[in-house]
Amino acid sequence: AGKAFTQASRVGGGSSEGAMGADLAMNHGLSLFLLEALEPAMEAYATAHSLDPSVGADRMRHEVWEYARRVSDALGASGGGGGLKQRRAPLPEPPPPSAAEDTHPRA
């Protein structure tokens, strides 16, 4: 999946600023999240936000962080990961939402 997004960003002009690059980064973040690569997903959402703050990437990055926190809490409450790889460091606090972020609740 990572190679496909790298190729798409080259072809689609993902290195230049604009909606196309932000959309690619948002889609990359989603695919990484679905693969449970949470830190890279948050990085992809940060890239999307830097390219176009209106795409809602700050909110998605915060949602990925919240998901990771809930999983971490659940694993801690159950006495460990049952063989899952343990995190080497605690999750960092997410950055505060930007002023450009859509603050309306989703339906």
Short mmCIF file of N, CA and C in Angstrom, two decimals:
data_model
loop_
_atom_site.label_atom_id
_atom_site.label_comp_id
_atom_site.label_asym_id
_atom_site.label_seq_id
_atom_site.Cartn_x
_atom_site.Cartn_y
_atom_site.Cartn_z
N ALA A 1 0.82 -1.20 0.00
CA ALA A 1 0.00 0.00 0.00
C ALA A 1 0.86 1.26 0.00
N GLY A 2 1.96 1.21 0.74
CA GLY A 2 2.83 2.38 0.80
C GLY A 2 3.47 2.70 -0.53
N LYS A 3 3.88 1.66 -1.26
CA LYS A 3 4.49 1.88 -2.57
C LYS A 3 3.48 2.48 -3.54
N ALA A 4 2.23 2.01 -3.48
CA ALA A 4 1.20 2.53 -4.37
C ALA A 4 0.95 4.02 -4.11
N PHE A 5 0.94 4.44 -2.85
CA PHE A 5 0.73 5.85 -2.54
C PHE A 5 1.93 6.69 -2.92
N THR A 6 3.13 6.13 -2.79
CA THR A 6 4.32 6.86 -3.21
C THR A 6 4.26 7.11 -4.72
N GLN A 7 3.91 6.07 -5.48
CA GLN A 7 3.80 6.22 -6.93
C GLN A 7 2.69 7.21 -7.28
N ALA A 8 1.54 7.10 -6.62
CA ALA A 8 0.43 8.01 -6.90
C ALA A 8 0.80 9.45 -6.60
N SER A 9 1.57 9.67 -5.55
CA SER A 9 1.95 11.04 -5.22
C SER A 9 2.90 11.62 -6.27
N ARG A 10 3.74 10.77 -6.84
CA ARG A 10 4.63 11.24 -7.91
C ARG A 10 3.82 11.59 -9.15
N VAL A 11 2.91 10.70 -9.53
CA VAL A 11 2.10 10.89 -10.74
C VAL A 11 1.11 12.02 -10.55
N GLY A 12 0.48 12.08 -9.36
CA GLY A 12 -0.56 13.07 -9.12
C GLY A 12 -0.06 14.40 -8.62
N GLY A 13 1.23 14.54 -8.52
CA GLY A 13 1.76 15.83 -8.06
C GLY A 13 1.63 16.01 -6.57
N GLY A 14 1.72 14.91 -5.80
CA GLY A 14 1.57 15.00 -4.36
C GLY A 14 2.65 15.80 -3.67
N SER A 15 3.75 16.07 -4.36
CA SER A 15 4.80 16.85 -3.71
C SER A 15 4.48 18.34 -3.72
N SER A 16 3.58 18.76 -4.61
CA SER A 16 3.20 20.17 -4.62
C SER A 16 2.02 20.39 -3.70
N GLU A 17 1.89 21.60 -3.21
CA GLU A 17 0.78 21.90 -2.33
C GLU A 17 -0.52 21.93 -3.10
N GLY A 18 -1.61 21.57 -2.42
CA GLY A 18 -2.91 21.62 -3.06
C GLY A 18 -3.79 20.48 -2.65
N ALA A 19 -5.01 20.51 -3.16
CA ALA A 19 -6.02 19.53 -2.77
C ALA A 19 -5.65 18.12 -3.20
N MET A 20 -5.05 17.94 -4.38
CA MET A 20 -4.70 16.59 -4.83
C MET A 20 -3.74 15.94 -3.85
N GLY A 21 -2.69 16.67 -3.42
CA GLY A 21 -1.75 16.12 -2.46
C GLY A 21 -2.40 15.86 -1.12
N ALA A 22 -3.27 16.74 -0.68
CA ALA A 22 -3.95 16.55 0.60
C ALA A 22 -4.88 15.34 0.53
N ASP A 23 -5.60 15.18 -0.58
CA ASP A 23 -6.48 14.02 -0.73
C ASP A 23 -5.69 12.72 -0.71
N LEU A 24 -4.55 12.70 -1.41
CA LEU A 24 -3.71 11.50 -1.38
C LEU A 24 -3.23 11.20 0.03
N ALA A 25 -2.80 12.23 0.74
CA ALA A 25 -2.32 12.02 2.11
C ALA A 25 -3.45 11.55 3.02
N MET A 26 -4.66 12.08 2.83
CA MET A 26 -5.82 11.62 3.62
C MET A 26 -6.10 10.15 3.35
N ASN A 27 -6.11 9.77 2.07
CA ASN A 27 -6.36 8.37 1.72
C ASN A 27 -5.25 7.47 2.22
N HIS A 28 -4.02 7.94 2.16
CA HIS A 28 -2.90 7.17 2.69
C HIS A 28 -3.05 6.98 4.20
N GLY A 29 -3.44 8.05 4.89
CA GLY A 29 -3.67 7.95 6.33
C GLY A 29 -4.74 6.93 6.65
N LEU A 30 -5.82 6.93 5.87
CA LEU A 30 -6.90 5.96 6.11
C LEU A 30 -6.41 4.54 5.89
N SER A 31 -5.67 4.31 4.81
CA SER A 31 -5.19 2.95 4.55
C SER A 31 -4.23 2.50 5.65
N LEU A 32 -3.38 3.40 6.11
CA LEU A 32 -2.47 3.06 7.21
C LEU A 32 -3.23 2.77 8.49
N PHE A 33 -4.27 3.55 8.77
CA PHE A 33 -5.09 3.31 9.95
C PHE A 33 -5.74 1.94 9.88
N LEU A 34 -6.28 1.58 8.71
CA LEU A 34 -6.93 0.28 8.55
C LEU A 34 -5.95 -0.87 8.69
N LEU A 35 -4.68 -0.60 8.38
CA LEU A 35 -3.63 -1.60 8.58
C LEU A 35 -3.08 -1.56 10.00
N GLU A 36 -3.64 -0.70 10.84
CA GLU A 36 -3.25 -0.49 12.23
C GLU A 36 -1.82 0.02 12.36
N ALA A 37 -1.37 0.77 11.37
CA ALA A 37 -0.09 1.49 11.44
C ALA A 37 -0.43 2.90 11.92
N LEU A 38 -0.67 3.03 13.22
CA LEU A 38 -1.27 4.24 13.76
C LEU A 38 -0.35 5.46 13.70
N GLU A 39 0.90 5.31 14.08
CA GLU A 39 1.80 6.47 14.04
C GLU A 39 2.01 6.97 12.61
N PRO A 40 2.27 6.07 11.63
CA PRO A 40 2.37 6.55 10.25
C PRO A 40 1.05 7.17 9.76
N ALA A 41 -0.08 6.66 10.22
CA ALA A 41 -1.37 7.25 9.83
C ALA A 41 -1.47 8.68 10.33
N MET A 42 -1.06 8.90 11.58
CA MET A 42 -1.10 10.26 12.12
C MET A 42 -0.15 11.18 11.36
N GLU A 43 0.99 10.65 10.92
CA GLU A 43 1.93 11.45 10.13
C GLU A 43 1.32 11.81 8.78
N ALA A 44 0.63 10.85 8.15
CA ALA A 44 -0.02 11.13 6.86
C ALA A 44 -1.10 12.20 7.02
N TYR A 45 -1.86 12.13 8.11
CA TYR A 45 -2.88 13.14 8.35
C TYR A 45 -2.24 14.51 8.63
N ALA A 46 -1.09 14.52 9.29
CA ALA A 46 -0.39 15.79 9.52
C ALA A 46 0.06 16.39 8.19
N THR A 47 0.53 15.54 7.29
CA THR A 47 0.92 16.01 5.96
C THR A 47 -0.28 16.58 5.22
N ALA A 48 -1.40 15.86 5.27
CA ALA A 48 -2.62 16.33 4.59
C ALA A 48 -3.04 17.69 5.14
N HIS A 49 -2.97 17.84 6.45
CA HIS A 49 -3.37 19.12 7.06
C HIS A 49 -2.44 20.25 6.62
N SER A 50 -1.14 19.95 6.53
CA SER A 50 -0.20 21.00 6.12
C SER A 50 -0.43 21.42 4.66
N LEU A 51 -0.93 20.49 3.83
CA LEU A 51 -1.19 20.82 2.44
C LEU A 51 -2.51 21.56 2.24
N ASP A 52 -3.53 21.16 3.01
CA ASP A 52 -4.85 21.79 2.87
C ASP A 52 -5.63 21.61 4.18
N PRO A 53 -5.62 22.61 5.05
CA PRO A 53 -6.29 22.49 6.35
C PRO A 53 -7.80 22.23 6.27
N SER A 54 -8.40 22.47 5.13
CA SER A 54 -9.86 22.31 5.03
C SER A 54 -10.31 20.86 4.85
N VAL A 55 -9.39 19.91 4.67
CA VAL A 55 -9.81 18.53 4.42
C VAL A 55 -10.18 17.76 5.69
N GLY A 56 -9.95 18.33 6.86
CA GLY A 56 -10.34 17.68 8.11
C GLY A 56 -9.31 16.71 8.65
N ALA A 57 -8.06 16.84 8.24
CA ALA A 57 -7.03 15.90 8.66
C ALA A 57 -6.69 16.03 10.14
N ASP A 58 -6.77 17.22 10.70
CA ASP A 58 -6.51 17.38 12.14
C ASP A 58 -7.48 16.53 12.95
N ARG A 59 -8.74 16.55 12.56
CA ARG A 59 -9.75 15.76 13.26
C ARG A 59 -9.44 14.26 13.14
N MET A 60 -9.06 13.83 11.94
CA MET A 60 -8.75 12.41 11.74
C MET A 60 -7.52 12.00 12.55
N ARG A 61 -6.51 12.87 12.59
CA ARG A 61 -5.31 12.56 13.39
C ARG A 61 -5.69 12.41 14.86
N HIS A 62 -6.57 13.30 15.33
CA HIS A 62 -7.01 13.20 16.71
C HIS A 62 -7.81 11.92 16.95
N GLU A 63 -8.64 11.52 15.99
CA GLU A 63 -9.42 10.30 16.14
C GLU A 63 -8.52 9.06 16.17
N VAL A 64 -7.47 9.05 15.35
CA VAL A 64 -6.52 7.93 15.39
C VAL A 64 -5.84 7.89 16.74
N TRP A 65 -5.44 9.06 17.25
CA TRP A 65 -4.80 9.10 18.56
C TRP A 65 -5.75 8.60 19.64
N GLU A 66 -7.01 9.02 19.59
CA GLU A 66 -7.99 8.56 20.58
C GLU A 66 -8.19 7.04 20.50
N TYR A 67 -8.23 6.49 19.29
CA TYR A 67 -8.35 5.05 19.11
C TYR A 67 -7.16 4.34 19.75
N ALA A 68 -5.95 4.84 19.48
CA ALA A 68 -4.75 4.25 20.05
C ALA A 68 -4.78 4.31 21.58
N ARG A 69 -5.25 5.42 22.11
CA ARG A 69 -5.35 5.56 23.57
C ARG A 69 -6.33 4.55 24.16
N ARG A 70 -7.48 4.40 23.50
CA ARG A 70 -8.48 3.44 23.99
C ARG A 70 -7.95 2.01 23.95
N VAL A 71 -7.26 1.65 22.87
CA VAL A 71 -6.68 0.31 22.76
C VAL A 71 -5.63 0.12 23.83
N SER A 72 -4.78 1.12 24.03
CA SER A 72 -3.75 1.04 25.05
C SER A 72 -4.37 0.88 26.44
N ASP A 73 -5.41 1.65 26.72
CA ASP A 73 -6.09 1.53 28.01
C ASP A 73 -6.70 0.15 28.19
N ALA A 74 -7.33 -0.38 27.12
CA ALA A 74 -7.95 -1.69 27.20
C ALA A 74 -6.91 -2.78 27.43
N LEU A 75 -5.77 -2.67 26.76
CA LEU A 75 -4.71 -3.65 26.96
C LEU A 75 -4.16 -3.56 28.37
N GLY A 76 -4.02 -2.34 28.88
CA GLY A 76 -3.54 -2.17 30.24
C GLY A 76 -4.50 -2.74 31.26
N ALA A 77 -5.80 -2.57 31.02
CA ALA A 77 -6.82 -3.08 31.94
C ALA A 77 -6.88 -4.59 31.91
N SER A 78 -6.52 -5.20 30.77
CA SER A 78 -6.60 -6.66 30.66
C SER A 78 -5.32 -7.33 31.12
N GLY A 79 -4.36 -6.53 31.59
CA GLY A 79 -3.13 -7.10 32.11
C GLY A 79 -2.05 -7.35 31.07
N GLY A 80 -2.15 -6.70 29.95
CA GLY A 80 -1.11 -6.85 28.94
C GLY A 80 -1.69 -7.03 27.56
N GLY A 81 -0.82 -7.35 26.65
CA GLY A 81 -1.22 -7.45 25.26
C GLY A 81 -1.47 -8.86 24.79
N GLY A 82 -1.30 -9.87 25.66
CA GLY A 82 -1.52 -11.23 25.22
C GLY A 82 -0.64 -11.59 24.03
N GLY A 83 0.62 -11.17 24.09
CA GLY A 83 1.53 -11.46 23.00
C GLY A 83 1.67 -10.33 22.00
N LEU A 84 0.86 -9.30 22.10
CA LEU A 84 1.00 -8.17 21.20
C LEU A 84 2.25 -7.39 21.55
N LYS A 85 2.86 -6.81 20.54
CA LYS A 85 4.07 -6.02 20.75
C LYS A 85 3.75 -4.83 21.65
N GLN A 86 4.50 -4.69 22.70
CA GLN A 86 4.30 -3.59 23.64
C GLN A 86 4.91 -2.32 23.09
N ARG A 87 4.30 -1.18 23.37
CA ARG A 87 4.84 0.12 22.96
C ARG A 87 6.08 0.41 23.79
N ARG A 88 7.08 0.98 23.16
CA ARG A 88 8.31 1.35 23.86
C ARG A 88 8.15 2.64 24.62
N ALA A 89 7.25 3.50 24.18
CA ALA A 89 7.07 4.79 24.82
C ALA A 89 5.57 5.11 24.84
N PRO A 90 5.14 5.88 25.82
CA PRO A 90 3.72 6.26 25.84
C PRO A 90 3.37 7.12 24.64
N LEU A 91 2.10 7.09 24.27
CA LEU A 91 1.63 7.91 23.16
C LEU A 91 1.79 9.38 23.50
N PRO A 92 2.25 10.18 22.55
CA PRO A 92 2.35 11.62 22.81
C PRO A 92 0.96 12.24 22.81
N GLU A 93 0.86 13.35 23.48
CA GLU A 93 -0.40 14.08 23.45
C GLU A 93 -0.64 14.62 22.05
N PRO A 94 -1.87 14.57 21.57
CA PRO A 94 -2.13 15.11 20.24
C PRO A 94 -2.05 16.63 20.27
N PRO A 95 -1.72 17.24 19.15
CA PRO A 95 -1.71 18.69 19.12
C PRO A 95 -3.13 19.22 19.24
N PRO A 96 -3.30 20.41 19.75
CA PRO A 96 -4.65 20.96 19.85
C PRO A 96 -5.23 21.14 18.45
N PRO A 97 -6.55 21.01 18.31
CA PRO A 97 -7.17 21.21 17.00
C PRO A 97 -6.87 22.59 16.47
N SER A 98 -6.70 22.67 15.17
CA SER A 98 -6.42 23.98 14.57
C SER A 98 -7.71 24.77 14.45
N ALA A 99 -7.57 26.05 14.26
CA ALA A 99 -8.74 26.91 14.10
C ALA A 99 -9.48 26.60 12.81
N ALA A 100 -8.76 26.04 11.82
CA ALA A 100 -9.40 25.73 10.53
C ALA A 100 -10.18 24.43 10.57
N GLU A 101 -10.02 23.66 11.64
CA GLU A 101 -10.70 22.37 11.72
C GLU A 101 -12.20 22.55 11.86
N ASP A 102 -12.92 21.64 11.23
CA ASP A 102 -14.39 21.65 11.34
C ASP A 102 -14.76 21.16 12.72
N THR A 103 -15.40 21.98 13.53
CA THR A 103 -15.73 21.62 14.90
C THR A 103 -17.15 21.13 15.06
N HIS A 104 -17.87 20.97 13.95
CA HIS A 104 -19.24 20.49 14.03
C HIS A 104 -19.25 19.00 14.24
N PRO A 105 -20.10 18.48 15.14
CA PRO A 105 -20.16 17.03 15.33
C PRO A 105 -20.65 16.35 14.07
N ARG A 106 -20.10 15.16 13.84
CA ARG A 106 -20.54 14.39 12.68
C ARG A 106 -21.81 13.64 13.00
N ALA A 107 -22.63 13.47 12.00
CA ALA A 107 -23.91 12.78 12.18
C ALA A 107 -23.73 11.30 12.10
#
